[in-house]
Each structure stands twice: as C-alpha cells, then as structure tokens.
CSV table of C-alpha atoms and ligand atoms in Angstrom, one decimal:
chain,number,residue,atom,x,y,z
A,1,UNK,CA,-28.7,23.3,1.4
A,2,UNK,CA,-28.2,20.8,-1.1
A,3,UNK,CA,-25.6,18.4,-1.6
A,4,UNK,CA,-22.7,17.4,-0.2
A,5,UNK,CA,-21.2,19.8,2.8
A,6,UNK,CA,-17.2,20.8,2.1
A,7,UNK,CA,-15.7,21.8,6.3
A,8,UNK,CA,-13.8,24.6,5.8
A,9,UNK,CA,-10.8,24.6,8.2
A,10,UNK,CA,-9.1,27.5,8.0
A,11,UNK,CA,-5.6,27.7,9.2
A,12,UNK,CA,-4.9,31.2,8.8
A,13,UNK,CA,-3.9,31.4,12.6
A,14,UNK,CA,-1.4,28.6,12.4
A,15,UNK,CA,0.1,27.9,9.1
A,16,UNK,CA,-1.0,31.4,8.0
A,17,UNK,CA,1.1,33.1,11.0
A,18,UNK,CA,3.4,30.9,10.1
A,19,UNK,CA,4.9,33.4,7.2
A,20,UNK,CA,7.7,36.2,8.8
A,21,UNK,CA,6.4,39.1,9.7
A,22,UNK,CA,2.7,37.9,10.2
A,23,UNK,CA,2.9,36.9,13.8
A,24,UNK,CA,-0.4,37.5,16.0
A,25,UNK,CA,-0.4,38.3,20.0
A,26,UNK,CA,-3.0,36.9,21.5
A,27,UNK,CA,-5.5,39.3,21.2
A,28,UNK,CA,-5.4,39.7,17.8
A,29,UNK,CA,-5.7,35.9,17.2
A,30,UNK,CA,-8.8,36.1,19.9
A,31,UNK,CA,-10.1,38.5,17.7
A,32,UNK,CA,-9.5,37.1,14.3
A,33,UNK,CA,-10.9,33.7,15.7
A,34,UNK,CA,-14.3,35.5,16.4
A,35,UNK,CA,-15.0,36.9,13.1
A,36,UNK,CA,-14.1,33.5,11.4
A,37,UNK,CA,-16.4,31.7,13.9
A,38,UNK,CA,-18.7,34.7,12.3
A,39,UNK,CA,-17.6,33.6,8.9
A,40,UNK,CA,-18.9,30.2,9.1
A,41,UNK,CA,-15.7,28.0,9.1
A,42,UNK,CA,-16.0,24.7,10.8
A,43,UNK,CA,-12.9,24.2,11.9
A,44,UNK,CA,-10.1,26.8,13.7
A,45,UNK,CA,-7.0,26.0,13.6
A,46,UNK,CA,-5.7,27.9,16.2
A,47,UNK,CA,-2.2,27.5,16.8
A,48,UNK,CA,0.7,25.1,17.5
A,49,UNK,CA,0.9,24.8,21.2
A,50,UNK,CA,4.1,23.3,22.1
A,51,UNK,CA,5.9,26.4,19.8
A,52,UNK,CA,5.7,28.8,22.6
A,53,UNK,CA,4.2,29.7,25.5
A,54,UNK,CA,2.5,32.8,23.9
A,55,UNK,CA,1.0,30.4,21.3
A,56,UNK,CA,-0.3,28.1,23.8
A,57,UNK,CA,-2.2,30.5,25.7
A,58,UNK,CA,-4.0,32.1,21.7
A,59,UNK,CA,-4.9,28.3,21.2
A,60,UNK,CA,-6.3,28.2,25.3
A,61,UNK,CA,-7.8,31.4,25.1
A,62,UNK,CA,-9.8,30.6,22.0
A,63,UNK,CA,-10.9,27.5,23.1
A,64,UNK,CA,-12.5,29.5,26.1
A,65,UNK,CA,-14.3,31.8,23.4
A,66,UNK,CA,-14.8,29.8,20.3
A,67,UNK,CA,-18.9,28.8,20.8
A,68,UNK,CA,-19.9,26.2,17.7
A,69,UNK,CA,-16.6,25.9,15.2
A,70,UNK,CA,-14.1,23.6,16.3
A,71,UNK,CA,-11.3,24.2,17.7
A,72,UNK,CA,-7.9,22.7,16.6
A,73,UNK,CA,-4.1,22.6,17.9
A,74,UNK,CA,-1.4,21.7,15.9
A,75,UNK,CA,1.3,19.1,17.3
A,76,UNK,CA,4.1,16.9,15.8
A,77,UNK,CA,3.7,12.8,16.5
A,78,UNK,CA,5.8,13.6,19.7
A,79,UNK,CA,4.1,12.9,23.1
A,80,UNK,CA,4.8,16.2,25.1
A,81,UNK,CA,3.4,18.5,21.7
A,82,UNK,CA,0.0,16.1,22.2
A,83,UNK,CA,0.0,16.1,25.8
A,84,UNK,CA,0.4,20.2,25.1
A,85,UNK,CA,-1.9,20.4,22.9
A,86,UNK,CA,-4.6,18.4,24.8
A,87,UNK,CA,-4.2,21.0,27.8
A,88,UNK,CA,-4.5,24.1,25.4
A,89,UNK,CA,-7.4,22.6,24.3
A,90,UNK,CA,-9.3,21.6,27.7
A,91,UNK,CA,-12.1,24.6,27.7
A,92,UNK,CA,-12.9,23.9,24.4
A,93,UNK,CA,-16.5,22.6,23.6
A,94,UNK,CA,-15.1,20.9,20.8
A,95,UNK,CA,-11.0,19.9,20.2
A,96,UNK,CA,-9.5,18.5,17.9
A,97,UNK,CA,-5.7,17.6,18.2
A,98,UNK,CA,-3.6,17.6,14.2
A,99,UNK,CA,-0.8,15.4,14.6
A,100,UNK,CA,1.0,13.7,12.2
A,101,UNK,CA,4.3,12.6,10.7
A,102,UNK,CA,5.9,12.7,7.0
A,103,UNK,CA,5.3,10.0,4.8
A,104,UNK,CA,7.3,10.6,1.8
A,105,UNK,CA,10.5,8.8,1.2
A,106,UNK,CA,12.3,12.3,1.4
A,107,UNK,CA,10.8,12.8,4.8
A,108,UNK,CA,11.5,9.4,6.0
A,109,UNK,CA,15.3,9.3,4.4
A,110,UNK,CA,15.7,12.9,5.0
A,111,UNK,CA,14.3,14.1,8.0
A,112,UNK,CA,13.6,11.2,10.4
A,113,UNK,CA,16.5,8.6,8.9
A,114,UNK,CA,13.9,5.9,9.4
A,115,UNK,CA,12.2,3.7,7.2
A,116,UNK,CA,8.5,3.0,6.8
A,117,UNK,CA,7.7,0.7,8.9
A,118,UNK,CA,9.2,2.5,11.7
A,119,UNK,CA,7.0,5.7,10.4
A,120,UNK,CA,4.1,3.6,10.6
A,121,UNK,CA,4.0,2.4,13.8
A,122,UNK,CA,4.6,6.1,15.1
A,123,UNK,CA,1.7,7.6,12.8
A,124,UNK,CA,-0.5,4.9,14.6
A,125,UNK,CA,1.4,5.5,18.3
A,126,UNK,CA,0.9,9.5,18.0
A,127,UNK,CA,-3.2,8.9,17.0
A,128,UNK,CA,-3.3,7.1,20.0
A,129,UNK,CA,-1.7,8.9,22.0
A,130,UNK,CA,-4.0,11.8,20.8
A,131,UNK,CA,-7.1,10.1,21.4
A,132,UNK,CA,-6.4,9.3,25.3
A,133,UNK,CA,-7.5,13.2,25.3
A,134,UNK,CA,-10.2,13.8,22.4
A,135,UNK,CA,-12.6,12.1,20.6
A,136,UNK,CA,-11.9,14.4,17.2
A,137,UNK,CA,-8.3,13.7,16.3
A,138,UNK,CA,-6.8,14.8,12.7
A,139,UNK,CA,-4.0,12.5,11.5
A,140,UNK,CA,-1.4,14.4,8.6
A,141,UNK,CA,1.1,12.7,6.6
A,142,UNK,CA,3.3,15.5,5.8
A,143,UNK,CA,4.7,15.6,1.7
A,144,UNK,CA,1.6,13.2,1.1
A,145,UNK,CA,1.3,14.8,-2.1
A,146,UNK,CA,5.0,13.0,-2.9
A,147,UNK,CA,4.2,10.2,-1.1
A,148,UNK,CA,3.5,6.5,-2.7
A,149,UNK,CA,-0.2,5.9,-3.0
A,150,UNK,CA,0.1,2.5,-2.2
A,151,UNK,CA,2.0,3.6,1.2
A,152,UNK,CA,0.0,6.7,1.9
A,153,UNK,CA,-3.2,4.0,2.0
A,154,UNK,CA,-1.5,1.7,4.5
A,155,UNK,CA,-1.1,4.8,6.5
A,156,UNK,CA,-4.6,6.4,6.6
A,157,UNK,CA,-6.3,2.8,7.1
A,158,UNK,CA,-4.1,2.1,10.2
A,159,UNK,CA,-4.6,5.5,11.5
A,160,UNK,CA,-8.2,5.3,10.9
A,161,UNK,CA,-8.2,2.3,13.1
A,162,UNK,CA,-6.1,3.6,15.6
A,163,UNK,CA,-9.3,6.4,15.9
A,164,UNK,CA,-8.5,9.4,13.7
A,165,UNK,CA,-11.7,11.2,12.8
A,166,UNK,CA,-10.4,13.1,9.7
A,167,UNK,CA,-7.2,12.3,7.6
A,168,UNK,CA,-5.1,15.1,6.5
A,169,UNK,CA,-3.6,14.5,2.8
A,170,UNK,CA,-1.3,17.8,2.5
A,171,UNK,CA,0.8,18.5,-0.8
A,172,UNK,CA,3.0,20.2,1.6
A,173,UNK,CA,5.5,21.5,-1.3
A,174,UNK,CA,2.4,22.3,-3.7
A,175,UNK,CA,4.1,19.8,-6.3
A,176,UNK,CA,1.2,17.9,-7.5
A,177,UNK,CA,-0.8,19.1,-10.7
A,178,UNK,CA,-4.4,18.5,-10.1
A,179,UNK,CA,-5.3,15.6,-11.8
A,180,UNK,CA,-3.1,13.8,-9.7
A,181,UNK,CA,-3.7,14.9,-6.6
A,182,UNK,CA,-7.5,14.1,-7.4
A,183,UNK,CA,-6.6,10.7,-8.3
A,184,UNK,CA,-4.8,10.7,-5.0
A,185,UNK,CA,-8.0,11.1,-2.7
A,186,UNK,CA,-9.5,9.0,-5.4
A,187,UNK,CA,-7.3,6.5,-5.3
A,188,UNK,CA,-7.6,6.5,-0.9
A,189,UNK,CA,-10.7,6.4,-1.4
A,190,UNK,CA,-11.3,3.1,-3.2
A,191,UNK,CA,-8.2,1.1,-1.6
A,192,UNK,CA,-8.6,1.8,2.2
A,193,UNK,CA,-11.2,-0.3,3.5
A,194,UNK,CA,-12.5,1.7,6.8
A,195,UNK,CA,-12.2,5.3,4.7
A,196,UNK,CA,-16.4,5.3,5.7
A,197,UNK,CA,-15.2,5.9,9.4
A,198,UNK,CA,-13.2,8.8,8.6
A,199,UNK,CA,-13.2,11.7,6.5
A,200,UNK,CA,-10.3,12.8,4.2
A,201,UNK,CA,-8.6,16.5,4.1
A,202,UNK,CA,-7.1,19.0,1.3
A,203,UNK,CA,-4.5,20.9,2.7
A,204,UNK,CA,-2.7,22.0,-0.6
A,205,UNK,CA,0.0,24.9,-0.6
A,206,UNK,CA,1.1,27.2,-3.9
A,207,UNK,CA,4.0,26.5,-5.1
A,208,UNK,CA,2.9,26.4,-8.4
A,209,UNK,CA,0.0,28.4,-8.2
A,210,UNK,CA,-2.5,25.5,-8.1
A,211,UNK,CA,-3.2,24.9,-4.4
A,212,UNK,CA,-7.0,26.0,-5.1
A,213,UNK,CA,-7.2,23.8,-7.7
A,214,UNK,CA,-5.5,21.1,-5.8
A,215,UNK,CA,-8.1,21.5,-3.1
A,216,UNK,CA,-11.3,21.6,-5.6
A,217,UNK,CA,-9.6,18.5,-7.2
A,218,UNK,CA,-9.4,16.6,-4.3
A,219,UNK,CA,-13.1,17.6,-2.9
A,220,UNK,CA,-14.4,16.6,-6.7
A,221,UNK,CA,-12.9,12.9,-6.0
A,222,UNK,CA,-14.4,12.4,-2.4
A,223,UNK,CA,-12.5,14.6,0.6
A,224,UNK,CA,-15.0,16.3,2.7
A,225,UNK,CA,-12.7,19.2,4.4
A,226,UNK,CA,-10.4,21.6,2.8
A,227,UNK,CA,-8.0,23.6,4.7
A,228,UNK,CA,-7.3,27.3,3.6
A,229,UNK,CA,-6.2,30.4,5.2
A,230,UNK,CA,-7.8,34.3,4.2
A,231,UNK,CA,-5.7,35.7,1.8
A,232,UNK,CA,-4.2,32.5,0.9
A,233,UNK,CA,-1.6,33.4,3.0
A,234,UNK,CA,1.3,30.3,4.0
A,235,UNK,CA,4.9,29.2,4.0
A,236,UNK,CA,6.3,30.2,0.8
A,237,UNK,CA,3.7,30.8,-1.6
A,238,UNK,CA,0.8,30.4,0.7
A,239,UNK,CA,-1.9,27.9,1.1
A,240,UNK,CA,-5.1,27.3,-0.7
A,241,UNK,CA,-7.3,30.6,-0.6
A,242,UNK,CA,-10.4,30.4,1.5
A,243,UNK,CA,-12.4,32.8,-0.5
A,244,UNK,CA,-11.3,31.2,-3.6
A,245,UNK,CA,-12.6,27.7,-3.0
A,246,UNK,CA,-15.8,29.0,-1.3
A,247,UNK,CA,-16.4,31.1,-4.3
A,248,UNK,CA,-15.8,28.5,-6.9
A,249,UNK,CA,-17.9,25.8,-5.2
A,250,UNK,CA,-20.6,28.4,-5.0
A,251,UNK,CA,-20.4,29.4,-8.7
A,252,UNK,CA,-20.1,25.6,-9.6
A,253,UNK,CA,-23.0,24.7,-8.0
A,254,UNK,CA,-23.2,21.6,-10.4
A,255,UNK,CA,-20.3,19.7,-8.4
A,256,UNK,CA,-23.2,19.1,-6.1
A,257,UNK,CA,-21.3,20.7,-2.8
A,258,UNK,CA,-21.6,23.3,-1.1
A,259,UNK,CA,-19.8,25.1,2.5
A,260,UNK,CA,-21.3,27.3,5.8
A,261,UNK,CA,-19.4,30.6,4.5
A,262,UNK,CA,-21.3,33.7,4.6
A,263,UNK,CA,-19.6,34.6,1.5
A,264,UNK,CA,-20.8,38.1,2.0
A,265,UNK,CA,-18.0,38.7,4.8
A,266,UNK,CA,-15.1,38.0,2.7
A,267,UNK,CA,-14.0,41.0,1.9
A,268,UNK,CA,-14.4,42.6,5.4
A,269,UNK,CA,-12.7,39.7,6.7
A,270,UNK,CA,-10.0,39.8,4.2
A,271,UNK,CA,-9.2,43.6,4.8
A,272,UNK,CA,-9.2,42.6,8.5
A,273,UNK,CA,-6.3,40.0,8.1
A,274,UNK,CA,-4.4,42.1,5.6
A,275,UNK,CA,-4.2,44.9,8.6
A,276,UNK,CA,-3.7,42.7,11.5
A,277,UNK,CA,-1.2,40.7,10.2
A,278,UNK,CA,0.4,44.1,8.1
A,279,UNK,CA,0.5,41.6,5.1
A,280,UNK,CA,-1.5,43.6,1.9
A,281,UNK,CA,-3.2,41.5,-0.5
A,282,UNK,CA,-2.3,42.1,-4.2
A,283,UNK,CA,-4.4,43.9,-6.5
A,284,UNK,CA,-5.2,41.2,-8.6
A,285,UNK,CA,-5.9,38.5,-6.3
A,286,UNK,CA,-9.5,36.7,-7.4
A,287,UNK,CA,-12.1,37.6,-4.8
A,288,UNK,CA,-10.7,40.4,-2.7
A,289,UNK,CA,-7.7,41.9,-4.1
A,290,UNK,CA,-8.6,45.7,-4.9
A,291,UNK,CA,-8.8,45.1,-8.9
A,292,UNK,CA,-11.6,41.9,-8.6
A,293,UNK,CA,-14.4,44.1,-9.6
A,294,UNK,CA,-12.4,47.4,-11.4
A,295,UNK,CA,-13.4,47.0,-15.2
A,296,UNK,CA,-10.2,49.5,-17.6
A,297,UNK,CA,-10.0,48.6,-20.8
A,298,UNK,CA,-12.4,50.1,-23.6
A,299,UNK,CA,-13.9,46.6,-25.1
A,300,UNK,CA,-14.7,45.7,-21.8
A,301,UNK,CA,-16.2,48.8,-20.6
A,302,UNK,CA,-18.4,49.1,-22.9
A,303,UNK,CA,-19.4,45.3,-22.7
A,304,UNK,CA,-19.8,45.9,-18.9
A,305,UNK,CA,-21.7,49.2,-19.3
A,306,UNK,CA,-24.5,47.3,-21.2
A,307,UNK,CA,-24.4,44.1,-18.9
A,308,UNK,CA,-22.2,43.9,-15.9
A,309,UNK,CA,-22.8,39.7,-16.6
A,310,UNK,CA,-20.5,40.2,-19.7
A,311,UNK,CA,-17.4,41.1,-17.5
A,312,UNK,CA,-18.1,39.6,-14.0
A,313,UNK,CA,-19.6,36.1,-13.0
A,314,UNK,CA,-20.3,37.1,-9.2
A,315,UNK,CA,-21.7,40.3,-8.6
A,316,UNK,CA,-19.3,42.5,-5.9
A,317,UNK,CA,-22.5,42.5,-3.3
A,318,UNK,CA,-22.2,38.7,-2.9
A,319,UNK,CA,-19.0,38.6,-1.8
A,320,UNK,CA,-19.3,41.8,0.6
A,321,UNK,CA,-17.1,43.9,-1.9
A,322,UNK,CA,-17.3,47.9,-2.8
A,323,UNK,CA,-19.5,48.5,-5.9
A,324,UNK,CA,-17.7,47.4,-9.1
A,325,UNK,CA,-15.5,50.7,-10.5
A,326,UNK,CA,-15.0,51.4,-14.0
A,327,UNK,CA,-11.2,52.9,-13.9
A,328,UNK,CA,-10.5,55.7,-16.6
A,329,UNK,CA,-7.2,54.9,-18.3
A,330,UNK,CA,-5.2,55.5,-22.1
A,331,UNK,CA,-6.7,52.1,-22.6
A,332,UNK,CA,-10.6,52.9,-21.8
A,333,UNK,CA,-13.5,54.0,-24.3
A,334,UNK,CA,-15.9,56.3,-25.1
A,335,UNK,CA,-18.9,54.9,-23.0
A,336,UNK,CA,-16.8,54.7,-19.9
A,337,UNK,CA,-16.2,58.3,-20.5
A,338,UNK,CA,-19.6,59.3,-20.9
A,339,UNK,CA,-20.6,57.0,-18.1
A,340,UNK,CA,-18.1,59.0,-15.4
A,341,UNK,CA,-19.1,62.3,-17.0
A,342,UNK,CA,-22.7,61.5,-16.3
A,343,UNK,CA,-21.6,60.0,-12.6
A,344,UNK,CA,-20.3,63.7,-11.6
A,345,UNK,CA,-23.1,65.3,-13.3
A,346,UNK,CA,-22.2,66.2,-16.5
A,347,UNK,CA,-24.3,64.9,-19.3
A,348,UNK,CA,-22.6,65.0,-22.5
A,349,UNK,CA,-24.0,64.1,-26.2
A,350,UNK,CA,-22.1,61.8,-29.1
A,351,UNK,CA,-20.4,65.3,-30.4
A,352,UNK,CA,-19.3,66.5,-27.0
A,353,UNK,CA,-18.4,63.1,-26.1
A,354,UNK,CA,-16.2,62.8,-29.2
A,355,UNK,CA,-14.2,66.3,-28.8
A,356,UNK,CA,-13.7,65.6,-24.9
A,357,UNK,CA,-12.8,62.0,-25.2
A,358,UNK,CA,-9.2,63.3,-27.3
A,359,UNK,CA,-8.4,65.6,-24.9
A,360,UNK,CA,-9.2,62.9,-22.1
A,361,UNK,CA,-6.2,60.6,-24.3
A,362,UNK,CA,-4.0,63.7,-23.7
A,363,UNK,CA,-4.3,63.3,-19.9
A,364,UNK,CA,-4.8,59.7,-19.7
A,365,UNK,CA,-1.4,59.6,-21.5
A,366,UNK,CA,0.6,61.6,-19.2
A,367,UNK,CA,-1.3,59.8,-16.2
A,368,UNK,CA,-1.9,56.2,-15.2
A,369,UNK,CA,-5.5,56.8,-13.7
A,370,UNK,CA,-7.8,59.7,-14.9
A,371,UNK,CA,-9.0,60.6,-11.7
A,372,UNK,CA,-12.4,62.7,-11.2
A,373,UNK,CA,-10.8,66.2,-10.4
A,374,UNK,CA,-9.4,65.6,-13.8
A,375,UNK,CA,-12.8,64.9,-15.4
A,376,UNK,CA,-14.4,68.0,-14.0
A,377,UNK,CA,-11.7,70.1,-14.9
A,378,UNK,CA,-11.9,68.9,-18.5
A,379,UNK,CA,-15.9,68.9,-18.6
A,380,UNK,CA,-16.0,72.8,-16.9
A,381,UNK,CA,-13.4,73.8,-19.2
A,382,UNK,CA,-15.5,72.4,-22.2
A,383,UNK,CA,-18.8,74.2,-20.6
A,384,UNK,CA,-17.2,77.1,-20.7
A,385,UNK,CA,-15.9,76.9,-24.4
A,386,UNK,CA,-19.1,75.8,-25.7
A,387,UNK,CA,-21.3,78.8,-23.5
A,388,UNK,CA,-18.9,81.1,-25.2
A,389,UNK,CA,-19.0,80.2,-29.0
B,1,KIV,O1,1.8,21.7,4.9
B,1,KIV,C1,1.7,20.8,5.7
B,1,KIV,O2,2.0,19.6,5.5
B,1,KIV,C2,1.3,21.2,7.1
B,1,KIV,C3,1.0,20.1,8.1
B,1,KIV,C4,1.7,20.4,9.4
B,1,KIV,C5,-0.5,19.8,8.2
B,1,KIV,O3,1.0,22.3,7.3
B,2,ZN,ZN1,0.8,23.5,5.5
C-alpha cells in the first residue's frame, strides 16, 4: 500500500454498547471481536473494565482470543480502573490501557471542581500509573474538542513524556465544525515538541452530524488513528462511522492514506451488529443502510441504466453489498420499467412500453413500491389483450 497508514480503532464494543438497549454478554462481544479482528481494525476497544464484573471478564476473554489487533480497555485516571484494566488485559498479546481525564474548562469547573494545574499533574500521574503495566498506553482528554489549544498542547506533551504511545483528542460533544478541529491536530502538531514520539487520535461523536468529517479533518492535518464504531453507533448521536471513513479514504485516494479494512466485509459486518445489538441501521445511512445502492427516481434511472458510474461512485461489490436495485415507484421512468419487465422475462417494445407504463402510474399511485407480482400481473394481463385483438 501506499501512503500514509490511518489505525482504525473501533470502539463499537465500548462506547458503541454504551447506547441503552445495545448491551452485549460476553459471547456476543467474543464474537463480534472476531469478525472485526477479521475486518482488519487495529485496534479493539473492548470494554471498560472497572464498569462491571461482566464487562471485565468480555475485555479478559477477548484478550485470550484476539491474535494480531490490539486489544484495548477503557479506564478513568483513577488507580483501581487502571490497576483493573491492566488485569483484564494480562492474556493479551498486545494491551493497551485508554485513560484519561477532561480538559476543558467545563470539565475541570464542572465536573472535577479543580483547576488545571491540578488536572495536569493527574493526566501525567494516571499515564504513569498505566505504564507500570503496558508499554502501549492511550492518554484522552475528554471535551478536547472545547478545550484551549494552548492548554490541550501542555497536556499531550507532558503525557507524551510521561510514556503515552497514542494521544486521544475526542470532540466528546461533537461541537467542533471541521475546519477547526483540523486546525486542532494541526495546531498539536506544530506546538508540542515530542508529538514525533507519539501518535495523535480522532475520536469525534455526531452531534451535529459531522463526526466523519471531524475524523477525516483531523487525519488530513496529521493524526494517524481514528476511532469509529459499525454503524456509527454512540452516546447520543453516535460516533464517527467506521465504514464511512474507510470508504472515503478509499475513494479519496489523493489524501495519500490509506487503512487495513477489507472493505468488502462491511456490509456483512454491519448486518451482524445491527442484529446483535437489536439496533437497525437506517435506510439511508451511506455505505450500508438498505437504500446505499437502490436507484427510484426516473432521471436517475435512466442515467443509471446506461452507466451505473452516473449514479454510484463505489460499486455495491466493493463494499460486500447485495447488487444495486432499481426500485419501481410514482416517481420512476420508462427505462426502469422496461428494464424490470425484461428482468422477469417479459420483453416489451417502445409502444407496449408506452401503454403499460400508464397503467403502471395507476398502481404506483395507490402503492409506495411496485413490487414484481404487480409487474407480472400487469405484463400477463397486457399479453393477453394484445393475443386477443
Ligand atoms: O467521547 C469521549 O470523550 C470518550 C472518551 C472516554 C475517550 O469516549
Ligand atoms: Zn466517546
């Protein structure tokens, strides 16, 4: 491959079973955890150990299992989460403990009643702490996307040289647009002087719709890991999409990067997370919702009918998706028409097409989908007129 690798840590087995009503036993997270090892992510984030005692043994039993991705526990910068997490972690071949602290003023005002200095010194403490067990240990500073730059950099350089590997910058609320939270990783990037011994982490969530964006932004201006769960699932309106980002960085292949997803498994592995965790995907989401490849309106029909390029910039084979569908509705055209006649055997010319295609308005009217029974109602009904006259 060529260019410049994006890890793709996928968190859909911790902050994507976060969300109420998504929660895994853990078989199904054993099981979900193998087909993303199959996937190609680099990094599992497997659970948040301290949380419960069910959680702790998902994150130890995939550890056991897990063969080349890493594996990842969550913790808070509080001793006995890192101390848990370490032990969760112990049959791994390769752990990596996620602790962290919030950096923004509302965090530190809000929900510690501390000041930055003091937040400081326990970003550092919990790093080190951390690395008493691992040698791969991901620092986060919670609300980063709200925090000061100037702060925030003070931050990840002392982190850095208290020994965190990668450096988690997460617009927890989804607030930033993404311009600035490009400038953000750029802005990291320039002003902390040991950012060569670390690398630096997307971890964007929805909000606003833009946590993909967020996440392309910040790998554009220099972070070489972006966090994203199947489905885009997440707290509130979910975190970045996996298959989105993949997708775009391999349709963009002029950003010059490029991820280890075999992109051909992201439907399959979409369906299988929409079922485990009983959370369906919606129709129109980009990649794998059940609408990505159906083509219903006339003008683009037609368009698609003479060159499936016109209508669709990644062909549904690529990304392991069902053959694109060309939907009959009061909104389609005369080719499409033709096109399913002909798909169930019934070859029609310009004339037939013509008188047929009215009476298919009558039924597409009453109906919201024109389904084949329909169609070969209508065409027999038609043979039979015509044999007759
Ligand atoms: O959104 C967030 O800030 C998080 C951290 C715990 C990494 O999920
Ligand atoms: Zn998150």
């Amino acid at each position: 491959m060529n260019g410049t690798k994006i890890h793709i840590f996928d968190t859909t087995l911790r902050d994507g079973e976060q969300v109420p009503g998504c929660k895994l036993n853990t078989k199904e997270k054993v099981q979900l955890a193998e087909k993303l090892e199959a996937l190609g992510v680099d990094v599992i984030e497997a659970g948040f150990p301290i949380s419960s005692p069910g959680d702790f043994q998902s994150v130890q039993e995939i550890a056991r299992i897990v063969k080349n991705a890493t594996v990842c526990g969550l913790s808070r910068a509080v001793q006995k989460d890192i101390e848990a997490a370490a032990e969760a972690l112990k049959p791994a071949k390769r752990p990596r403990i996620h602790t962290g602290i919030g950096t923004s003023d509302s965090h530190i005002k809000s929900k510690f009643n501390s000041t930055r200095e003091d937040i400081l010194q326990r970003a550092i403490q919990c790093v080190k702490w951390a690395r008493n067990f691992v040698d791969d240990v991901e620092f986060y500073a919670e609300d980063a996307g709200r925090t000061d730059n100037e702060y925030l950099a003070r931050v990840v350089e002392a982190v850095i040289a208290a020994g965190a590997t990668v450096v988690n910058i997460p617009d927890t609320t989804g607030y930033c647009l993404p311009h600035q939270y490009g400038e953000k990783i750029a802005y990291l990037m320039n002003n902390v002087p040991n950012i060569d011994k670390a690398i630096l982490s997307c971890h964007c969530h929805n909000d606003l719709g833009l946590a993909t964006a967020n996440s392309i932004a910040g790998a554009m201006a220099g972070a070489r890991q972006i966090e994203c769960t199947i489905n885009g699932i997440g707290e509130r309106a979910g975190n970045t999409s996996l298959e989105e980002v993949v997708m775009v960085i391999q349709q963009h292949k002029h950003l010059g990067l490029y991820t280890g997803i075999d992109a051909t498994q992201l439907n399959p592995m979409s369906r299988l997370v929409s079922d485990t965790m009983r959370m369906p995907v919606q129709p129109n989401k980009a990649i794998v919702g059940a609408n990505a490849f159906s083509h219903s309106s006339g003008i683009h029909q037609d368009g698609f009918l003479k060159d499936t390029s016109t209508y669709e910039i990644i062909a549904p084979e690529e990304v392991g998706a069902e053959s694109s569908k060309i939907v009959l509705t009061a909104r389609s055209g005369r080719s499409a028409l033709a096109y399913r006649f002909l798909k169930l055997g019934f070859e029609f010319n310009r004339n037939d097409v013509d008188v047929l295609y009215d009476r298919f308005l009558q039924v597409a009217d009453s109906k919201k989908e024109v389904e084949d029974a329909d169609l070969a109602t209508l065409a027999k009904s038609y043979k039979a007129e015509t044999v007759h006259a």
